[in-house]
Amino acid sequence: MNEPVPADAPTPAQAGEPVAVVGLACRLPGADGPTAFWNLLAEGRSAITDTPPDRRAGAPEDGYPTPGGDTAPHRGGFLDAPGDFDAAFFGISPREADAMDPQARLVLELGWEAMEHAGIPAGRAPRNTAVVIGATAGDYAELVHRHGAVGHHTMTGLNRALIANRLSYVLGVTGPSLTVDTAQSSSLVAVQLACERLRSGECDLALAGGVHLNLTPDSTRAAAEFGALSPSGRCHTFDARADGFVRGEGAALVVLKPLSAALADGDRVHAVILGGAVNNDGASSSLTTPDADAQAAVLRTACTRAGVDPAHIGYVELHGTGTRVGDPVEAAALGAVLGTAAGRTAPLAVGSVKTNIGHLEGAAGIAGLLKVVLCLSHERLVPTLHHTTPHPGIDLDRLGLHVQTQPAEWTPADPGRPLLAGVSSFGMGGTNAHLVLAQAPVPAGGEAAGDTPRDTAHNRPVVPWLLSARTPAALRAQTERLAAHTAHGTADPVNVGWSLLTTRTHFEHRAVAVGTGTGELLHGLEAAVPAAPVTGDVSRPVFVFPGQGSQWAGMAVELLDSSPVFAERFAACGAALAPFVDWSLVEVVRGGEGAPGLERVDVVQPVLWAV
């Protein structure tokens, strides 16, 4: 366990460019989106339920036999209607959509959502954007072949490589496009690979994450026969009751960008990936037995590449499957490298999202990463469930570890240092991954990146809210989602309007409302959508300049007083005219004493142009 740092390991001075997490999207058990996922975590809820009947057709009635003679019950973390897919939105025919693995459908939807969350509409992503997706399951392929439903689109629909490739195709990007399979560590390895591509300069933006769906009882039976599933139907991470995991499913993606570029572009940064590492157990005691020395090595290398002192890491999201063998090995490695690191002043907090949503296998690492990103951005630690008595093979005190079972504010031991966290994910074939993250830096001025100052109630500008969709029904759904999003009353109408106008793709069915407050704007949209939404091509703006005769006394005065943007541009026009005229543009429209009137042709034409 006291393995030295490899001679070729980078020094902190060699730490690569930090990578910013600028966009998030997820569909997880009990959580449709990052906000819902945070609520589930912060409230300490479990999303584990009975297995839906359609997922266990043909399975043993009472559960799955395990090698120890117990029975693993029909329990897990599931998505509602994982096969639902808006094929027309992506220009995919119904027949081709039916042939596509639902995992590929889910990645398309989340890829689009993640890019919009990052403020990057489709078509505006850099051409060299990378797409790296972890995926291991082939349940849908098994169903297709079992029922003899092979057709023209089967080859492309079931090939896992195309899960990443299809997203690249839809986004029109040409960077590296990879589907990664390293078993349960696949999605965290995918994120690490994406970060490496960014640091090498091979791409300027990356989408990374993972997907996993449990669609047939056969894959669950295989896990039970292997001895991995919990007879209690719960995941008891680092607990004396640890007896295996409960399966989960879902997907999550992050949008990644070099931190320097994200700050320069004014992006909202949710967290920063400082560095990471991937290795393999090699010739351990068996192919699937985890190795503490290899896990310790990947932790050390990740900290070195991140330029971080192990003693400063405040929390680690465990692989934490709740297995009798795996948990003590992971704890031993963590204790050796992080928990007992010289200079540590408090036990290392650890936890596992698997206690909330189950083990997502190929998407397990990205679920843990997303949890850490949310904890860093909220500066809060969330509870790990089902932990009461430590595993007898894990001496938490000696290892310097503390299982986080209660919600808590998260503050660094040194107020001048950012919060630091680690995320671990291990594959059953021995491929280990660990990433080191930090909370987002606060830009000069104290505002979080991507935020703008809120307007006061007494000085609210008039703003437009624009919604668009491919169908009228989708437009109505957009209105409902916007109403739900703004229901808590803290949304800034200016920020919402800006995002709707500049960070969304504009489709052929549109509705717009103009107002100053959230209630007024929502009411306008709710009235506009069923009445007469605008339809047609919106490919290019058209500028219309009115001819002489459209002027009136006092025109533009209200805009000058209510719109800072208009007033600023109008002042620029006045400054441009000033060297050539002996009158003031602003004084003319305000009807100032001594200012010429609009009846003069040499006055009205420049004024109309400026307005």
Coordinates of C-alpha atoms in Angstrom, one line a residue:
M1 CA 0.0 0.0 0.0
N2 CA 3.0 2.3 0.3
E3 CA 3.7 2.2 -3.4
P4 CA 5.9 5.1 -4.5
V5 CA 4.8 7.6 -7.0
P6 CA 6.0 6.4 -10.5
A7 CA 9.1 8.1 -11.7
D8 CA 7.3 9.3 -14.9
A9 CA 4.3 10.7 -13.0
P10 CA 3.9 14.5 -13.7
T11 CA 4.8 17.0 -11.0
P12 CA 2.2 19.6 -9.9
A13 CA 3.9 22.1 -12.1
Q14 CA 3.0 19.9 -15.1
A15 CA -0.7 19.8 -14.2
G16 CA -2.6 20.3 -17.4
E17 CA -5.2 23.0 -18.2
P18 CA -8.2 22.7 -15.9
V19 CA -11.4 21.8 -17.6
A20 CA -14.7 23.6 -16.9
V21 CA -18.0 21.8 -16.7
V22 CA -20.3 24.3 -18.5
G23 CA -23.4 22.2 -19.2
L24 CA -25.3 19.4 -17.6
A25 CA -28.2 17.0 -18.5
C26 CA -29.4 13.8 -17.0
R27 CA -32.3 11.3 -16.9
L28 CA -31.9 9.3 -13.7
P29 CA -34.2 7.3 -11.4
G30 CA -36.6 9.7 -9.8
A31 CA -34.9 12.7 -11.4
D32 CA -35.6 14.1 -14.8
G33 CA -32.9 16.8 -15.0
P34 CA -30.1 18.2 -12.8
T35 CA -32.5 20.2 -10.6
A36 CA -34.7 17.2 -9.8
F37 CA -31.5 15.1 -9.2
W38 CA -30.2 17.7 -6.7
N39 CA -33.5 17.8 -4.9
L40 CA -33.5 14.0 -4.6
L41 CA -29.9 14.0 -3.2
A42 CA -30.4 17.0 -0.8
E43 CA -33.6 15.5 0.6
G44 CA -31.9 12.1 1.2
R45 CA -34.5 10.2 -0.9
S46 CA -34.2 6.8 -2.4
A47 CA -35.4 6.2 -6.0
I48 CA -35.3 2.4 -5.7
T49 CA -38.7 0.8 -6.5
D50 CA -40.1 -2.6 -7.4
T51 CA -39.2 -3.7 -10.9
P52 CA -41.9 -2.7 -13.5
P53 CA -43.8 -5.8 -14.7
D54 CA -42.6 -5.3 -18.3
R55 CA -39.0 -5.5 -17.2
R56 CA -39.3 -8.9 -15.5
A57 CA -41.4 -10.9 -17.9
G58 CA -40.1 -14.5 -17.8
A59 CA -38.1 -13.9 -14.6
P60 CA -38.4 -16.1 -11.5
E61 CA -41.5 -15.0 -9.6
D62 CA -39.8 -14.5 -6.2
G63 CA -36.5 -13.0 -7.5
Y64 CA -33.1 -14.2 -8.7
P65 CA -31.1 -17.0 -7.0
T66 CA -27.6 -16.0 -5.8
P67 CA -24.6 -18.2 -5.2
G68 CA -25.0 -17.9 -1.5
G69 CA -28.5 -19.4 -1.6
D70 CA -30.3 -16.1 -1.1
T71 CA -32.7 -14.5 -3.5
A72 CA -32.2 -11.0 -5.0
P73 CA -35.6 -9.3 -5.1
H74 CA -37.2 -7.5 -8.1
R75 CA -35.9 -4.1 -7.1
G76 CA -34.0 -1.3 -8.8
G77 CA -33.7 2.2 -10.0
F78 CA -35.7 2.7 -13.2
L79 CA -36.7 5.3 -15.7
D80 CA -40.3 5.8 -16.7
A81 CA -40.9 5.0 -20.4
P82 CA -37.2 4.7 -21.5
G83 CA -38.3 4.0 -25.0
D84 CA -40.2 7.2 -25.6
F85 CA -38.5 9.3 -28.2
D86 CA -39.3 12.3 -30.4
A87 CA -37.9 10.9 -33.6
A88 CA -39.2 13.6 -35.9
F89 CA -37.4 16.2 -33.8
F90 CA -34.1 14.7 -35.0
G91 CA -35.3 14.0 -38.5
I92 CA -35.4 10.2 -37.9
S93 CA -38.1 8.0 -39.4
P94 CA -40.3 5.9 -37.1
R95 CA -39.0 2.7 -38.6
E96 CA -35.3 3.7 -38.0
A97 CA -36.2 5.0 -34.5
D98 CA -37.7 1.6 -33.6
A99 CA -34.5 -0.1 -34.7
M100 CA -32.3 2.2 -32.5
D101 CA -31.2 1.1 -29.1
P102 CA -33.1 3.3 -26.6
Q103 CA -29.7 4.1 -25.1
A104 CA -28.8 5.9 -28.4
R105 CA -32.2 7.7 -28.3
L106 CA -31.6 8.9 -24.8
V107 CA -28.1 10.1 -25.6
L108 CA -29.4 12.2 -28.5
E109 CA -32.0 13.9 -26.3
L110 CA -29.5 14.6 -23.4
G111 CA -26.8 15.7 -25.8
W112 CA -29.2 18.4 -27.2
E113 CA -30.3 19.4 -23.6
A114 CA -26.7 19.6 -22.3
M115 CA -25.6 21.8 -25.2
E116 CA -28.6 24.2 -24.6
H117 CA -27.8 24.1 -20.8
A118 CA -24.3 25.3 -21.8
G119 CA -25.8 28.1 -23.9
I120 CA -24.7 26.6 -27.2
P121 CA -27.5 26.1 -29.7
A122 CA -27.3 23.3 -32.2
G123 CA -25.2 24.5 -35.2
R124 CA -23.0 26.7 -33.1
A125 CA -20.8 24.1 -31.5
P126 CA -17.2 24.2 -32.7
R127 CA -16.7 21.8 -35.6
N128 CA -14.0 19.9 -33.7
T129 CA -16.3 19.2 -30.7
A130 CA -15.6 15.7 -29.3
V131 CA -18.3 13.2 -28.2
V132 CA -17.2 10.5 -25.7
I133 CA -19.9 8.2 -24.3
G134 CA -19.6 5.2 -21.9
A135 CA -22.0 2.4 -22.7
T136 CA -21.8 -1.3 -21.8
A137 CA -25.3 -2.8 -22.0
G138 CA -26.8 -4.7 -25.0
D139 CA -30.3 -5.6 -23.7
Y140 CA -32.1 -4.1 -26.6
A141 CA -30.0 -6.0 -29.1
E142 CA -30.9 -9.2 -27.2
L143 CA -34.6 -8.3 -27.5
V144 CA -34.4 -7.6 -31.2
H145 CA -32.6 -10.8 -32.0
R146 CA -34.9 -12.9 -29.7
H147 CA -38.0 -11.6 -31.6
G148 CA -36.5 -11.8 -35.0
A149 CA -37.0 -8.1 -35.6
V150 CA -33.9 -7.7 -37.8
G151 CA -34.2 -5.2 -40.7
H152 CA -32.6 -2.5 -42.8
H153 CA -31.7 -0.3 -39.8
T154 CA -30.7 -3.0 -37.3
M155 CA -27.0 -2.8 -37.9
T156 CA -26.7 0.9 -37.3
G157 CA -29.4 0.8 -34.6
L158 CA -27.7 -1.7 -32.4
N159 CA -24.0 -0.9 -32.9
R160 CA -22.8 0.7 -29.7
A161 CA -20.2 2.7 -31.5
L162 CA -23.0 4.7 -33.1
I163 CA -24.3 5.9 -29.7
A164 CA -21.6 8.5 -29.8
N165 CA -21.3 8.7 -33.6
R166 CA -25.0 9.5 -34.1
L167 CA -24.8 12.4 -31.6
S168 CA -21.8 13.8 -33.5
Y169 CA -23.8 13.5 -36.8
V170 CA -26.9 15.3 -35.4
L171 CA -24.7 18.1 -34.0
G172 CA -22.7 18.3 -37.2
V173 CA -19.3 18.1 -35.3
T174 CA -16.2 16.3 -36.5
G175 CA -14.1 15.9 -33.4
P176 CA -13.2 12.5 -31.8
S177 CA -16.4 10.4 -31.5
L178 CA -16.0 7.4 -29.2
T179 CA -18.2 4.9 -27.4
V180 CA -16.2 3.5 -24.4
D181 CA -16.6 0.2 -22.7
T182 CA -14.4 -0.5 -19.6
A183 CA -17.3 -2.1 -17.8
Q184 CA -18.6 -0.2 -14.7
S185 CA -15.9 2.5 -15.0
S186 CA -16.9 3.3 -18.7
S187 CA -18.5 6.7 -18.2
L188 CA -15.9 8.2 -15.9
V189 CA -13.2 6.9 -18.3
A190 CA -15.1 8.7 -21.0
V191 CA -14.9 12.0 -19.2
Q192 CA -11.2 11.6 -18.5
L193 CA -10.6 10.8 -22.2
A194 CA -12.6 13.9 -23.2
C195 CA -10.5 16.1 -20.8
E196 CA -7.3 14.7 -22.4
R197 CA -8.6 15.6 -25.9
L198 CA -9.3 19.1 -24.7
R199 CA -5.9 19.5 -23.0
S200 CA -4.1 18.2 -26.1
G201 CA -5.9 20.9 -28.3
E202 CA -7.5 18.2 -30.4
C203 CA -10.9 19.7 -29.7
D204 CA -12.2 23.0 -28.2
L205 CA -15.4 21.5 -26.7
A206 CA -16.5 18.0 -25.6
L207 CA -19.6 16.2 -24.6
A208 CA -19.0 13.3 -22.3
G209 CA -20.9 10.9 -20.1
G210 CA -22.6 7.6 -20.1
V211 CA -25.9 5.6 -20.6
H212 CA -27.2 2.4 -19.2
L213 CA -30.6 0.7 -19.5
N214 CA -31.8 -2.6 -17.9
L215 CA -34.4 -3.9 -20.4
T216 CA -34.4 -7.7 -19.9
P217 CA -34.4 -10.0 -16.9
D218 CA -31.5 -11.9 -18.4
S219 CA -28.9 -9.3 -17.6
T220 CA -30.2 -9.0 -14.1
R221 CA -30.1 -12.8 -13.8
A222 CA -26.4 -12.8 -14.9
A223 CA -25.6 -10.2 -12.2
A224 CA -27.4 -12.3 -9.6
E225 CA -25.6 -15.5 -10.7
F226 CA -22.3 -13.7 -10.4
G227 CA -23.1 -12.8 -6.8
A228 CA -23.2 -9.1 -7.3
L229 CA -26.8 -8.3 -6.3
S230 CA -28.1 -7.6 -2.8
P231 CA -30.6 -10.0 -1.3
S232 CA -31.9 -7.1 0.7
G233 CA -32.6 -5.0 -2.4
R234 CA -30.5 -2.1 -1.1
C235 CA -27.0 -0.8 -1.4
H236 CA -25.3 -0.6 2.0
T237 CA -22.0 1.2 1.1
F238 CA -19.2 0.7 3.7
D239 CA -21.9 -0.8 6.1
A240 CA -21.8 -4.1 8.0
R241 CA -24.9 -5.1 6.0
A242 CA -23.1 -4.8 2.7
D243 CA -24.3 -7.7 0.6
G244 CA -24.2 -6.4 -3.0
F245 CA -25.7 -3.7 -5.1
V246 CA -29.1 -3.0 -6.5
R247 CA -29.2 -2.3 -10.3
G248 CA -30.1 1.2 -11.6
E249 CA -30.3 2.8 -15.1
G250 CA -30.2 6.2 -16.6
A251 CA -27.9 8.6 -18.4
A252 CA -26.1 11.9 -17.9
L253 CA -23.9 14.1 -20.0
V254 CA -21.6 17.1 -19.3
V255 CA -20.3 19.7 -21.6
L256 CA -16.6 20.4 -21.1
K257 CA -14.4 23.3 -22.1
P258 CA -10.9 24.5 -21.2
L259 CA -11.4 26.7 -18.1
S260 CA -9.5 29.7 -19.7
A261 CA -11.9 29.6 -22.7
A262 CA -15.0 29.3 -20.5
L263 CA -14.0 32.3 -18.4
A264 CA -13.1 34.3 -21.4
D265 CA -16.5 33.5 -23.0
G266 CA -18.4 34.4 -19.9
D267 CA -19.8 30.8 -19.5
R268 CA -21.5 29.7 -16.4
V269 CA -19.0 27.2 -14.8
H270 CA -20.5 24.6 -12.5
A271 CA -17.3 23.0 -11.4
V272 CA -13.7 22.4 -12.6
I273 CA -12.0 19.1 -13.4
L274 CA -8.4 19.7 -12.3
G275 CA -7.0 16.3 -13.4
G276 CA -7.6 12.6 -13.5
A277 CA -6.1 9.2 -14.1
V278 CA -6.9 5.7 -15.5
N279 CA -5.1 2.4 -14.8
N280 CA -5.7 -1.3 -14.5
D281 CA -5.3 -3.8 -11.7
G282 CA -3.1 -6.0 -13.8
A283 CA -2.4 -9.5 -12.5
S284 CA -4.4 -9.3 -9.2
S285 CA -5.7 -12.3 -7.3
S286 CA -8.4 -12.8 -9.9
L287 CA -9.7 -11.2 -13.0
T288 CA -12.6 -9.5 -11.1
T289 CA -11.1 -9.1 -7.7
P290 CA -10.2 -5.4 -7.0
D291 CA -6.7 -4.5 -6.1
A292 CA -5.9 -2.0 -3.4
D293 CA -2.4 -1.1 -4.7
A294 CA -3.8 -0.3 -8.2
Q295 CA -6.6 1.8 -6.7
A296 CA -4.1 3.7 -4.5
A297 CA -1.9 4.3 -7.6
V298 CA -4.7 5.8 -9.6
L299 CA -5.6 8.1 -6.7
R300 CA -2.0 9.3 -6.3
T301 CA -1.6 9.9 -10.1
A302 CA -4.9 11.8 -10.3
C303 CA -3.9 14.1 -7.4
T304 CA -0.4 14.7 -9.0
R305 CA -1.9 15.5 -12.4
A306 CA -4.4 17.8 -10.7
G307 CA -1.6 19.6 -8.8
V308 CA -3.5 18.9 -5.6
D309 CA -2.2 17.9 -2.1
P310 CA -4.2 14.8 -1.1
A311 CA -4.7 16.2 2.3
H312 CA -6.8 19.1 0.9
I313 CA -9.5 16.9 -0.8
G314 CA -12.6 17.2 1.4
Y315 CA -14.9 14.6 -0.1
V316 CA -14.7 11.6 -2.4
E317 CA -17.6 10.1 -4.2
L318 CA -17.0 6.4 -3.9
H319 CA -17.4 3.6 -6.4
G320 CA -19.1 2.3 -3.3
T321 CA -21.1 -0.7 -4.6
G322 CA -21.8 -2.2 -1.1
T323 CA -20.1 -5.5 -1.8
R324 CA -18.3 -7.5 0.9
V325 CA -15.0 -7.7 -1.0
G326 CA -15.0 -4.4 -2.9
D327 CA -15.8 -1.9 -0.1
P328 CA -12.8 -2.9 2.2
V329 CA -10.4 -2.7 -0.7
E330 CA -11.6 0.7 -1.8
A331 CA -11.5 2.0 1.8
A332 CA -8.0 0.7 2.3
A333 CA -6.7 2.6 -0.8
L334 CA -8.5 5.8 0.1
G335 CA -7.2 5.7 3.6
A336 CA -3.6 5.1 2.5
V337 CA -3.6 8.0 -0.1
L338 CA -6.1 10.5 1.1
G339 CA -7.5 9.7 4.6
T340 CA -4.2 9.6 6.3
A341 CA -2.3 12.1 4.1
A342 CA 0.1 14.2 6.0
G343 CA -1.4 17.6 6.9
R344 CA -5.1 16.4 6.9
T345 CA -7.0 18.1 9.7
A346 CA -10.3 16.3 9.5
P347 CA -11.5 12.9 8.4
L348 CA -12.2 12.5 4.7
A349 CA -15.9 12.5 4.0
V350 CA -17.1 9.8 1.6
G351 CA -20.4 8.7 0.1
S352 CA -22.1 6.8 -2.7
V353 CA -24.9 7.9 -5.0
K354 CA -25.6 4.2 -5.5
T355 CA -27.6 4.2 -2.2
N356 CA -30.0 6.7 -3.9
I357 CA -30.4 5.4 -7.4
G358 CA -28.7 2.0 -7.6
H359 CA -25.6 1.0 -9.6
L360 CA -25.8 2.4 -13.1
E361 CA -23.0 0.2 -14.3
G362 CA -21.8 1.8 -17.6
A363 CA -23.2 5.1 -16.4
A364 CA -22.3 4.8 -12.7
G365 CA -19.2 7.1 -12.9
I366 CA -21.1 10.0 -14.6
A367 CA -23.9 9.8 -12.0
G368 CA -21.2 10.2 -9.3
L369 CA -19.5 13.0 -11.1
L370 CA -22.8 14.9 -11.5
K371 CA -23.5 14.5 -7.8
V372 CA -20.1 16.0 -7.0
V373 CA -20.6 18.9 -9.5
L374 CA -23.9 19.7 -7.8
C375 CA -22.4 19.5 -4.3
L376 CA -19.6 21.8 -5.3
S377 CA -21.9 24.3 -6.9
H378 CA -24.3 24.3 -3.9
E379 CA -21.5 24.1 -1.3
R380 CA -23.3 21.3 0.5
L381 CA -22.7 17.6 1.2
V382 CA -25.7 15.3 0.9
P383 CA -26.4 12.1 2.8
T384 CA -25.4 8.6 1.9
L385 CA -28.3 6.3 2.7
H386 CA -28.5 2.9 4.5
H387 CA -25.3 3.3 6.6
T388 CA -25.5 2.7 10.3
T389 CA -22.7 0.3 11.4
P390 CA -19.3 0.4 9.6
H391 CA -18.3 -2.7 7.8
P392 CA -16.1 -4.9 10.1
G393 CA -13.3 -4.9 7.5
I394 CA -13.2 -1.1 7.4
D395 CA -11.7 0.8 10.3
L396 CA -12.9 4.2 9.5
D397 CA -11.0 6.0 12.3
R398 CA -7.7 4.3 11.4
L399 CA -8.2 5.1 7.8
G400 CA -9.2 8.7 8.4
L401 CA -12.6 8.3 6.7
H402 CA -16.1 9.5 7.6
V403 CA -19.2 8.2 5.8
Q404 CA -21.4 11.3 5.1
T405 CA -24.9 10.3 6.4
Q406 CA -26.3 13.7 7.1
P407 CA -26.7 16.8 4.9
A408 CA -24.2 19.5 5.8
E409 CA -22.8 22.8 4.7
W410 CA -19.5 22.3 2.9
T411 CA -16.7 24.7 3.7
P412 CA -13.0 24.3 3.1
A413 CA -10.7 23.8 6.1
D414 CA -8.7 26.8 4.8
P415 CA -11.1 29.7 3.8
G416 CA -8.7 30.8 1.1
R417 CA -8.8 27.5 -0.7
P418 CA -11.5 26.2 -3.0
L419 CA -13.5 23.1 -2.2
L420 CA -11.9 20.0 -3.6
A421 CA -13.4 16.5 -4.3
G422 CA -12.6 13.2 -5.9
V423 CA -14.7 10.8 -7.9
S424 CA -13.9 7.1 -8.2
S425 CA -15.2 4.5 -10.6
F426 CA -13.9 0.9 -11.0
G427 CA -14.6 -1.7 -13.7
M428 CA -14.9 -5.4 -12.8
G429 CA -12.1 -6.1 -15.3
G430 CA -9.8 -3.9 -13.2
T431 CA -9.9 -0.6 -15.2
N432 CA -9.9 2.1 -12.5
A433 CA -10.6 5.9 -12.9
H434 CA -10.4 8.8 -10.6
L435 CA -11.0 12.5 -11.2
V436 CA -10.2 15.5 -9.0
L437 CA -12.6 18.4 -9.1
A438 CA -12.8 21.9 -7.6
Q439 CA -15.6 24.4 -7.2
A440 CA -15.9 27.0 -9.9
P441 CA -13.8 30.2 -9.5
V442 CA -15.6 33.4 -8.7
P443 CA -14.9 36.0 -11.4
A444 CA -13.8 39.5 -10.6
G445 CA -16.7 41.5 -9.3
G446 CA -18.1 38.6 -7.2
E447 CA -20.8 37.4 -9.6
A448 CA -20.9 33.7 -10.6
A449 CA -19.8 33.1 -14.1
G450 CA -22.7 33.5 -16.5
D451 CA -24.8 35.5 -14.1
T452 CA -25.9 39.1 -14.6
P453 CA -27.0 41.6 -11.9
R454 CA -30.7 41.4 -11.2
D455 CA -32.8 44.4 -12.1
T456 CA -34.7 46.1 -9.2
A457 CA -38.5 46.0 -9.2
H458 CA -38.6 49.7 -9.8
N459 CA -36.4 49.6 -12.9
R460 CA -37.4 46.5 -14.8
P461 CA -36.8 46.8 -18.6
V462 CA -39.3 45.5 -21.1
V463 CA -38.0 42.2 -22.4
P464 CA -39.2 39.6 -24.9
W465 CA -39.6 35.9 -24.1
L466 CA -39.4 33.8 -27.2
L467 CA -40.3 30.1 -27.4
S468 CA -40.0 27.8 -30.4
A469 CA -40.6 24.2 -31.3
R470 CA -41.0 21.9 -34.2
T471 CA -44.7 21.3 -33.6
P472 CA -47.6 23.3 -32.0
A473 CA -47.9 20.6 -29.3
A474 CA -44.2 20.9 -28.4
L475 CA -44.7 24.7 -28.2
R476 CA -47.4 24.3 -25.7
A477 CA -45.2 21.9 -23.7
Q478 CA -42.4 24.5 -23.8
T479 CA -44.8 27.0 -22.2
E480 CA -45.7 24.6 -19.5
R481 CA -42.1 23.8 -18.7
L482 CA -41.1 27.4 -18.6
A483 CA -44.0 28.1 -16.2
A484 CA -42.8 25.3 -13.9
H485 CA -39.2 26.5 -14.1
T486 CA -40.2 30.0 -13.0
A487 CA -42.9 29.0 -10.5
H488 CA -40.5 29.5 -7.5
G489 CA -40.4 33.3 -8.3
T490 CA -36.6 33.7 -8.3
A491 CA -36.0 33.7 -12.1
D492 CA -34.8 37.0 -13.5
P493 CA -36.9 37.9 -16.5
V494 CA -33.9 39.5 -18.3
N495 CA -31.8 36.4 -17.8
V496 CA -34.6 34.1 -19.0
G497 CA -35.3 36.3 -22.0
W498 CA -31.6 36.4 -22.9
S499 CA -31.2 32.7 -22.7
L500 CA -34.3 32.0 -24.8
L501 CA -33.2 34.4 -27.5
T502 CA -29.5 33.6 -27.7
T503 CA -28.9 30.0 -26.4
R504 CA -31.7 28.1 -28.0
T505 CA -32.3 26.8 -31.6
H506 CA -35.2 28.7 -33.2
F507 CA -37.6 26.4 -34.9
E508 CA -40.6 27.0 -37.2
H509 CA -43.3 27.3 -34.6
R510 CA -42.8 30.2 -32.3
A511 CA -44.5 32.4 -29.8
V512 CA -43.4 35.6 -28.1
A513 CA -44.5 37.7 -25.2
V514 CA -43.2 41.2 -24.2
G515 CA -43.4 42.4 -20.6
T516 CA -41.5 43.4 -17.5
G517 CA -42.4 40.6 -15.0
T518 CA -42.5 36.9 -15.0
G519 CA -46.3 36.7 -14.5
E520 CA -47.0 39.1 -17.3
L521 CA -44.7 37.3 -19.7
L522 CA -46.1 33.9 -18.9
H523 CA -49.6 35.2 -19.3
G524 CA -48.7 36.6 -22.7
L525 CA -47.2 33.3 -23.8
E526 CA -50.1 31.2 -22.6
A527 CA -52.4 33.5 -24.6
A528 CA -50.2 33.6 -27.7
V529 CA -49.6 29.8 -28.1
P530 CA -53.2 28.6 -28.6
A531 CA -54.2 31.8 -30.5
A532 CA -51.9 32.2 -33.4
P533 CA -48.3 31.1 -33.0
V534 CA -45.9 32.5 -35.6
T535 CA -44.7 29.9 -38.2
G536 CA -42.3 30.0 -41.0
D537 CA -38.6 30.3 -41.8
V538 CA -36.4 32.2 -39.3
S539 CA -33.1 31.6 -40.9
R540 CA -32.0 35.3 -41.3
P541 CA -33.0 38.6 -39.8
V542 CA -34.4 41.3 -42.0
F543 CA -33.8 45.0 -41.5
V544 CA -36.5 47.4 -42.6
F545 CA -35.7 51.2 -42.8
P546 CA -38.8 53.4 -43.0
G547 CA -38.9 56.2 -45.5
Q548 CA -39.4 59.9 -44.7
G549 CA -42.9 60.6 -43.3
S550 CA -43.0 57.9 -40.6
Q551 CA -41.6 60.4 -37.9
W552 CA -43.6 61.9 -35.1
A553 CA -42.9 64.3 -32.3
G554 CA -41.5 62.5 -29.3
M555 CA -40.7 59.3 -31.1
A556 CA -38.1 57.1 -29.3
V557 CA -38.3 59.1 -26.0
E558 CA -39.9 56.2 -24.2
L559 CA -37.3 53.8 -25.4
L560 CA -34.5 56.2 -24.4
D561 CA -35.9 56.2 -20.9
S562 CA -36.7 52.5 -20.5
S563 CA -34.0 50.7 -22.6
P564 CA -30.4 51.1 -21.6
V565 CA -29.3 49.2 -24.7
F566 CA -31.3 51.5 -27.0
A567 CA -30.0 54.6 -25.2
E568 CA -26.4 53.4 -25.5
R569 CA -26.7 52.8 -29.2
F570 CA -28.6 56.0 -29.8
A571 CA -25.8 57.9 -28.0
A572 CA -23.3 56.2 -30.3
C573 CA -25.2 57.4 -33.3
G574 CA -25.2 60.9 -31.9
A575 CA -21.5 60.8 -31.3
A576 CA -21.0 59.7 -34.9
L577 CA -23.1 62.5 -36.3
A578 CA -21.7 65.2 -34.0
P579 CA -18.7 66.2 -36.3
F580 CA -21.0 66.9 -39.2
V581 CA -24.0 68.7 -37.6
D582 CA -24.6 71.6 -35.3
W583 CA -27.5 70.0 -33.4
S584 CA -27.8 67.2 -30.8
L585 CA -29.6 64.0 -31.8
V586 CA -31.0 63.4 -28.3
E587 CA -32.2 67.0 -28.0
V588 CA -34.0 66.7 -31.4
V589 CA -36.1 63.7 -30.3
R590 CA -36.7 65.2 -26.9
G591 CA -37.8 68.5 -28.4
G592 CA -35.2 70.5 -26.5
E593 CA -35.2 74.3 -26.6
G594 CA -33.4 75.6 -29.6
A595 CA -33.2 72.1 -31.3
P596 CA -34.3 72.0 -34.9
G597 CA -37.6 70.3 -35.8
L598 CA -38.2 67.1 -37.7
E599 CA -39.6 69.1 -40.6
R600 CA -36.1 69.8 -41.8
V601 CA -34.9 67.2 -44.3
D602 CA -31.3 67.3 -43.2
V603 CA -32.5 66.5 -39.6
V604 CA -35.3 64.0 -40.1
Q605 CA -33.3 61.6 -42.2
P606 CA -30.4 61.1 -39.8
V607 CA -32.9 60.9 -36.9
L608 CA -35.0 58.2 -38.6
W609 CA -31.8 56.3 -39.4
A610 CA -30.6 56.5 -35.8
V611 CA -34.0 55.4 -34.4

